[in-house]
mmCIF file of C-alpha atoms in Angstrom:
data_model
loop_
_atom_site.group_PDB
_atom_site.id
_atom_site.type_symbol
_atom_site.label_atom_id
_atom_site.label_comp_id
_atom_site.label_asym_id
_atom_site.label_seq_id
_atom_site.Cartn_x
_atom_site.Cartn_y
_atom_site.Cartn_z
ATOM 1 C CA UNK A 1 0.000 0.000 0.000
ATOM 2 C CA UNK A 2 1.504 3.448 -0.741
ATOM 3 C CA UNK A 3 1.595 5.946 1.533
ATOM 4 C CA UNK A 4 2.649 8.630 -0.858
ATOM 5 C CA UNK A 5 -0.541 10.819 -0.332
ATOM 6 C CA UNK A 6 0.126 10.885 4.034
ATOM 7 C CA UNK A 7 3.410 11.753 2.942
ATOM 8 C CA UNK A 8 2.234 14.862 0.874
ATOM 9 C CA UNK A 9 -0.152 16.036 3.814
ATOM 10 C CA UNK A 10 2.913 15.419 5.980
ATOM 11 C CA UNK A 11 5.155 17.934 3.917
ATOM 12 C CA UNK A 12 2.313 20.807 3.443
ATOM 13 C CA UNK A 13 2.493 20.330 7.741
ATOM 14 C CA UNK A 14 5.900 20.884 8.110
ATOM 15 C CA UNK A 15 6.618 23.332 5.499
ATOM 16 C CA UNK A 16 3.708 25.647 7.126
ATOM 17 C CA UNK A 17 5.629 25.704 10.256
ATOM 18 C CA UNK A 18 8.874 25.776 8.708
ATOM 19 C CA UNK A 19 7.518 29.120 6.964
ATOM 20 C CA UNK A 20 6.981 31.165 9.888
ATOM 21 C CA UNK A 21 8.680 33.868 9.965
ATOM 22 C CA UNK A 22 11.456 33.231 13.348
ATOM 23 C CA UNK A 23 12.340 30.378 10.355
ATOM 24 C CA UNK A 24 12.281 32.076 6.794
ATOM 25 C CA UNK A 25 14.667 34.957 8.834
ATOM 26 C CA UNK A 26 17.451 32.884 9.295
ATOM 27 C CA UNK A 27 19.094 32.807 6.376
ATOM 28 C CA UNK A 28 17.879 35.044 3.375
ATOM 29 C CA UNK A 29 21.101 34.192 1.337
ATOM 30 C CA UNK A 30 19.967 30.326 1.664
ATOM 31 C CA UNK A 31 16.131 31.072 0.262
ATOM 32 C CA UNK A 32 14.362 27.764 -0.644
ATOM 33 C CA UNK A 33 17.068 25.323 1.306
ATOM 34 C CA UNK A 34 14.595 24.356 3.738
ATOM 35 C CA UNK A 35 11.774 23.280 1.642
ATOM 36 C CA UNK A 36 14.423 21.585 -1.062
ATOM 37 C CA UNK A 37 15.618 20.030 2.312
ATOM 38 C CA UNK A 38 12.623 18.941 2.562
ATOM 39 C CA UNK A 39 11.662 17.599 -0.234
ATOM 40 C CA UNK A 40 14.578 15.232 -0.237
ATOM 41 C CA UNK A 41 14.128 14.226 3.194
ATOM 42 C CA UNK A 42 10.455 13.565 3.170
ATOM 43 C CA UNK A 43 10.970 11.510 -0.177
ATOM 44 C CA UNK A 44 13.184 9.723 0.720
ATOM 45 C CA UNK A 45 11.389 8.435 4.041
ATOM 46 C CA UNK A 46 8.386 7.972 1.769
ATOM 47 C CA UNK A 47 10.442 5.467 -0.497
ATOM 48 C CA UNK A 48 11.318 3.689 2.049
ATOM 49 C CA UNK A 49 7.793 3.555 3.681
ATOM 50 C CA UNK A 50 6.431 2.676 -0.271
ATOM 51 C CA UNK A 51 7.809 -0.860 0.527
ATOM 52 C CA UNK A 52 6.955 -1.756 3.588
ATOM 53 C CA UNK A 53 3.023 -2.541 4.601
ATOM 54 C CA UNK A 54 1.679 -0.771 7.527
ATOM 55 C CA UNK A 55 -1.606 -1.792 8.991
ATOM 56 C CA UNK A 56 -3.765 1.043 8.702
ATOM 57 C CA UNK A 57 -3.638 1.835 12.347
ATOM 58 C CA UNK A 58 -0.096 2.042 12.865
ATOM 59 C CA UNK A 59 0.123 4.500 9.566
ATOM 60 C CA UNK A 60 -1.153 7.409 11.550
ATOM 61 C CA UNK A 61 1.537 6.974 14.083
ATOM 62 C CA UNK A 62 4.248 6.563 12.071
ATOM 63 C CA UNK A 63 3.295 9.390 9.999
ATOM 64 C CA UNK A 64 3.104 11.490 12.986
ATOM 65 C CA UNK A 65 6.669 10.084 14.334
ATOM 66 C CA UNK A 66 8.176 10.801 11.313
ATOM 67 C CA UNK A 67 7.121 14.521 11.276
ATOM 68 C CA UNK A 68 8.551 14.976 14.604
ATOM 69 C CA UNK A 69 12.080 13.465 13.668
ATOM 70 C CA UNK A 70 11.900 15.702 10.569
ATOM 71 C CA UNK A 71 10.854 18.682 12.657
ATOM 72 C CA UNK A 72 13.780 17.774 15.081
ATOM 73 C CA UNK A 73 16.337 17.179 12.420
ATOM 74 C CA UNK A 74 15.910 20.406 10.073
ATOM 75 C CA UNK A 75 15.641 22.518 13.046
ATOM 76 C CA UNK A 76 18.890 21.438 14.311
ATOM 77 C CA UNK A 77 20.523 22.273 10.614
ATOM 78 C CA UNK A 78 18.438 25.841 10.817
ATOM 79 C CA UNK A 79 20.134 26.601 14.087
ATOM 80 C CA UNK A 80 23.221 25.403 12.722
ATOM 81 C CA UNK A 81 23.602 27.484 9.691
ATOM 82 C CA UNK A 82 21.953 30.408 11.784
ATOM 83 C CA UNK A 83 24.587 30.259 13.670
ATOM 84 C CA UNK A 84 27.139 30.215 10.981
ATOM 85 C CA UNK A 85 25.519 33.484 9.071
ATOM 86 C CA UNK A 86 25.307 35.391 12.150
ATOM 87 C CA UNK A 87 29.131 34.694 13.510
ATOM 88 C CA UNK A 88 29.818 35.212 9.597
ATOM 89 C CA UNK A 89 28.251 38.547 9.912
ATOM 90 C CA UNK A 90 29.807 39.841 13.076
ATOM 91 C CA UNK A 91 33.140 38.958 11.564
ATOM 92 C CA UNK A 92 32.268 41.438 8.941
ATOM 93 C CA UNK A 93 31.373 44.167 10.813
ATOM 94 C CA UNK A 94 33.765 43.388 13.789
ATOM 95 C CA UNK A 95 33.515 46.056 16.836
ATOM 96 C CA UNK A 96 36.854 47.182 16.287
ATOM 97 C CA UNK A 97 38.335 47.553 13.027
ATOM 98 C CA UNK A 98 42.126 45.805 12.490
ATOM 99 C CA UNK A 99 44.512 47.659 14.099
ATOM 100 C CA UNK A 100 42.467 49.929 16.051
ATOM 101 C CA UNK A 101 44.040 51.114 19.159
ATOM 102 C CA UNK A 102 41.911 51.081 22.136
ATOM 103 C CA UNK A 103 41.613 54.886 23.445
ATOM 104 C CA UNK A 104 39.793 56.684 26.332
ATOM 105 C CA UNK A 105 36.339 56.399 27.166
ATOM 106 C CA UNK A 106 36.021 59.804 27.457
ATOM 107 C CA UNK A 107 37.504 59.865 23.553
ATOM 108 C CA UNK A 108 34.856 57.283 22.386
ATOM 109 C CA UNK A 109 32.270 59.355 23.916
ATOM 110 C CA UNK A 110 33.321 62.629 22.231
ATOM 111 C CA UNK A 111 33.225 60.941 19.138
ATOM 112 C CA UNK A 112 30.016 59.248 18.934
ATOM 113 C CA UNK A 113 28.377 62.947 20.337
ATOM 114 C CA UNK A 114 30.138 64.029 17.283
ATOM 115 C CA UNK A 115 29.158 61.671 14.503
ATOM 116 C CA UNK A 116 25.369 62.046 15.961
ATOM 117 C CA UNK A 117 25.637 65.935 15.286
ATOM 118 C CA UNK A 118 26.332 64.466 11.342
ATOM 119 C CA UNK A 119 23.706 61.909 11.783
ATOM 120 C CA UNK A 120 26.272 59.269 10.902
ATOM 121 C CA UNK A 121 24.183 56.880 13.213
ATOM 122 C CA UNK A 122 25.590 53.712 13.119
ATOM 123 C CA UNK A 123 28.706 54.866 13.888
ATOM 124 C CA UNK A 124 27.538 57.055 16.466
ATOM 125 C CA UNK A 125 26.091 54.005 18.376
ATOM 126 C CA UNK A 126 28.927 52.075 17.691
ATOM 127 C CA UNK A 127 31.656 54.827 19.805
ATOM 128 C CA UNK A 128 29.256 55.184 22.024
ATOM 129 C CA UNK A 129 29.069 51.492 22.833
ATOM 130 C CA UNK A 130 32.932 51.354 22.908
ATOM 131 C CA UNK A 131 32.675 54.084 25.054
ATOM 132 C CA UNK A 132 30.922 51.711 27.852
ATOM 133 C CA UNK A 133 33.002 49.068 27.439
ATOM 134 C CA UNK A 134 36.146 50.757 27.657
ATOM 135 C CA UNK A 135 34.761 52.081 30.701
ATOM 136 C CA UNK A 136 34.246 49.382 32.574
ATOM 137 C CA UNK A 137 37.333 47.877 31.497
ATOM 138 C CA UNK A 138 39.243 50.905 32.771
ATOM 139 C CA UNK A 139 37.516 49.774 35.901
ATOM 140 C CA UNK A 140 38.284 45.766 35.631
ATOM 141 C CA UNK A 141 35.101 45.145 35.601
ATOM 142 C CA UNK A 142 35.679 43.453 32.318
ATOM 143 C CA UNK A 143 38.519 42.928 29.742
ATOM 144 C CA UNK A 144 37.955 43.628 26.026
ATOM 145 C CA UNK A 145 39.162 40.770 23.670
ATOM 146 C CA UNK A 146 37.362 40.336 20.143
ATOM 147 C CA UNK A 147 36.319 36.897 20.544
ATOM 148 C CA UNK A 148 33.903 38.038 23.489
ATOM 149 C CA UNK A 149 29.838 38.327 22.960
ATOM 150 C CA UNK A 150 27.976 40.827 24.851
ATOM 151 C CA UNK A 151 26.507 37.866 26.968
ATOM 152 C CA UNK A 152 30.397 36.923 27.841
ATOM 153 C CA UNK A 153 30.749 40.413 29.329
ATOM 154 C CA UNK A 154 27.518 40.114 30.650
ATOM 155 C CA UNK A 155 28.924 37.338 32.593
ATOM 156 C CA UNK A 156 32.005 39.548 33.426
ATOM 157 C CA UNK A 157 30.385 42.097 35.343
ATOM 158 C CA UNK A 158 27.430 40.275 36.860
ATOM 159 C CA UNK A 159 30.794 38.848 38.711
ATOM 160 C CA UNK A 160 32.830 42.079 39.340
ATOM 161 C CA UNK A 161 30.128 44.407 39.617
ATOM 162 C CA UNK A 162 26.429 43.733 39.523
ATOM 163 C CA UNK A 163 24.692 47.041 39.343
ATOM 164 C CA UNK A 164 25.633 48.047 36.427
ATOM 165 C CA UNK A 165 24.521 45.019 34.643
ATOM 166 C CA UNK A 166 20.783 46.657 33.558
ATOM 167 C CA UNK A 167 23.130 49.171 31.842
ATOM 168 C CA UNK A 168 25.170 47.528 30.222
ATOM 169 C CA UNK A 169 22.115 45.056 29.135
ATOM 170 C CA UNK A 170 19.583 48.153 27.272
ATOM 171 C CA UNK A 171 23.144 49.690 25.520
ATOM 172 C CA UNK A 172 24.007 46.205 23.960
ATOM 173 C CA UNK A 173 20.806 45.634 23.210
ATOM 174 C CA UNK A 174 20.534 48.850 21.146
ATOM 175 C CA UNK A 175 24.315 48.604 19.489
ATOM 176 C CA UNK A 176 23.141 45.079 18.603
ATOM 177 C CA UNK A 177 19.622 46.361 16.690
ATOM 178 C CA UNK A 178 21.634 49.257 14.689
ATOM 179 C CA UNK A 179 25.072 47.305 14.282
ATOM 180 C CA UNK A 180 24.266 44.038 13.369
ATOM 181 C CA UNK A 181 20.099 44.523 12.798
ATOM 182 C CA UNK A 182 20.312 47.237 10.149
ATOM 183 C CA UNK A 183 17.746 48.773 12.079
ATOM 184 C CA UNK A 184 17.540 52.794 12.672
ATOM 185 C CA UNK A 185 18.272 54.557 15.562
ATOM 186 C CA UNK A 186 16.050 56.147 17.554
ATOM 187 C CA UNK A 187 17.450 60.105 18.034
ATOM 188 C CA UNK A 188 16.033 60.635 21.096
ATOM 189 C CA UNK A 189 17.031 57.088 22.549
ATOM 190 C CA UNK A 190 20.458 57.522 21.273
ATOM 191 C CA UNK A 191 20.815 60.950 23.430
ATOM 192 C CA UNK A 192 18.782 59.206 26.351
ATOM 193 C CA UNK A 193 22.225 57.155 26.565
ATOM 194 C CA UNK A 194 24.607 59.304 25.568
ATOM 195 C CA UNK A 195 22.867 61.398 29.116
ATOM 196 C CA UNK A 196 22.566 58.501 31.086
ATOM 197 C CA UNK A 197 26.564 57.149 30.448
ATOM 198 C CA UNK A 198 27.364 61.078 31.471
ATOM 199 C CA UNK A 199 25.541 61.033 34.865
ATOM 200 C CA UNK A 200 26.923 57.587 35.466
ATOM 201 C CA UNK A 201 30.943 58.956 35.078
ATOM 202 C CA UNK A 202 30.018 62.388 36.069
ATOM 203 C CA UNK A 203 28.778 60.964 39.896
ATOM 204 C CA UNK A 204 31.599 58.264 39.878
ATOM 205 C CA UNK A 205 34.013 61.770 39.362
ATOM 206 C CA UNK A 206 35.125 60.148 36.029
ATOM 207 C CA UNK A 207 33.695 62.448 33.382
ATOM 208 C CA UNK A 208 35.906 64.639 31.277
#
């Protein structure tokens, strides 16, 4: 008995889920891997299935079994080339650029009021950012390497200094939106930091 139809229904099921869009967002360069994944997966299980003779009441079962592994298997290879793209893309737009020489906070600062006057934005949030973290490494609180993720110092200061971990959390958030998201800055958001890093180093006598 072939199962070939079950097998169809079973595909339109998974590729409506893989669809959604946390999936189809994972890899625009890759557009159409998962479903020719898919395919081939799926047809090949139903080849194999196309020989062997299920009673009718087990069919349901396996059919629903063999979604599941499917599910379980392509979303593993999703996160895995996810993964891949993103670390790709952070490579290419690196927080530091090769050869830069790590200067004052207070320089970082300066600059990123600068670029925003020029509505160079990106940049802007990107000095600013460095302007943080070469703060609290000025402090020990953290040390900068390029290899580290903003969870890594994350992890850093909730050990040398815990209150300034909400801080650090909404400014990473926002350099990771415009640096690596593409996304556009909010002005008033942008100086809404820029105030809040000042009252921070002007109470802890470390502004200017």
């Amino acid at each position: 008995m072939s199962n070939v139809p079950m097998w169809s229904e079973d595909k339109e099921r998974l590729v409506d889920i893989l669809s959604t869009e946390e999936f189809t967002q994972s890899s625009k360069a890759g557009e159409g891997w998962i479903e020719k994944a898919l395919d081939y997966l799926l047809e090949l299980i139903a080849r194999v299935f196309e020989r062997v003779d299920l009673p009718t009441e087990a069919a349901g079962t396996v059919s629903t079994t063999v979604v599941v592994v499917a599910i379980l298997a392509l979303l593993a290879v999703i996160y895995w080339t996810s993964r891949k793209l993103m670390l790709h893309s952070k490579k290419e737009r690196a927080l530091f650029t090769q050869g830069e020489k790590i200067r004052r906070h207070t320089d970082y600062l300066l600059e990123a009021r600068q670029l925003a006057q020029t509505e160079e934005w990106r940049e802007a949030v990107r000095h600013l950012f460095l302007a943080l973290l070469v703060y609290l490494q000025e402090k020990s609180w953290i040390r900068i390497e390029q290899w580290k993720t903003n969870w890594e110092y994350m992890e850093e200061i909730r050990h040398n200094h815990p209150a300034m971990q909400e801080v650090f959390r909404r400014h990473a958030r926002i350099f990771d939106q415009i640096w690596y998201g593409q996304k556009t800055i909010d002005e008033e958001v942008f100086w809404k930091h820029v105030n809040e890093l000042e009252q921070i180093w002007r109470e802890e006598g470390h502004h200017g």
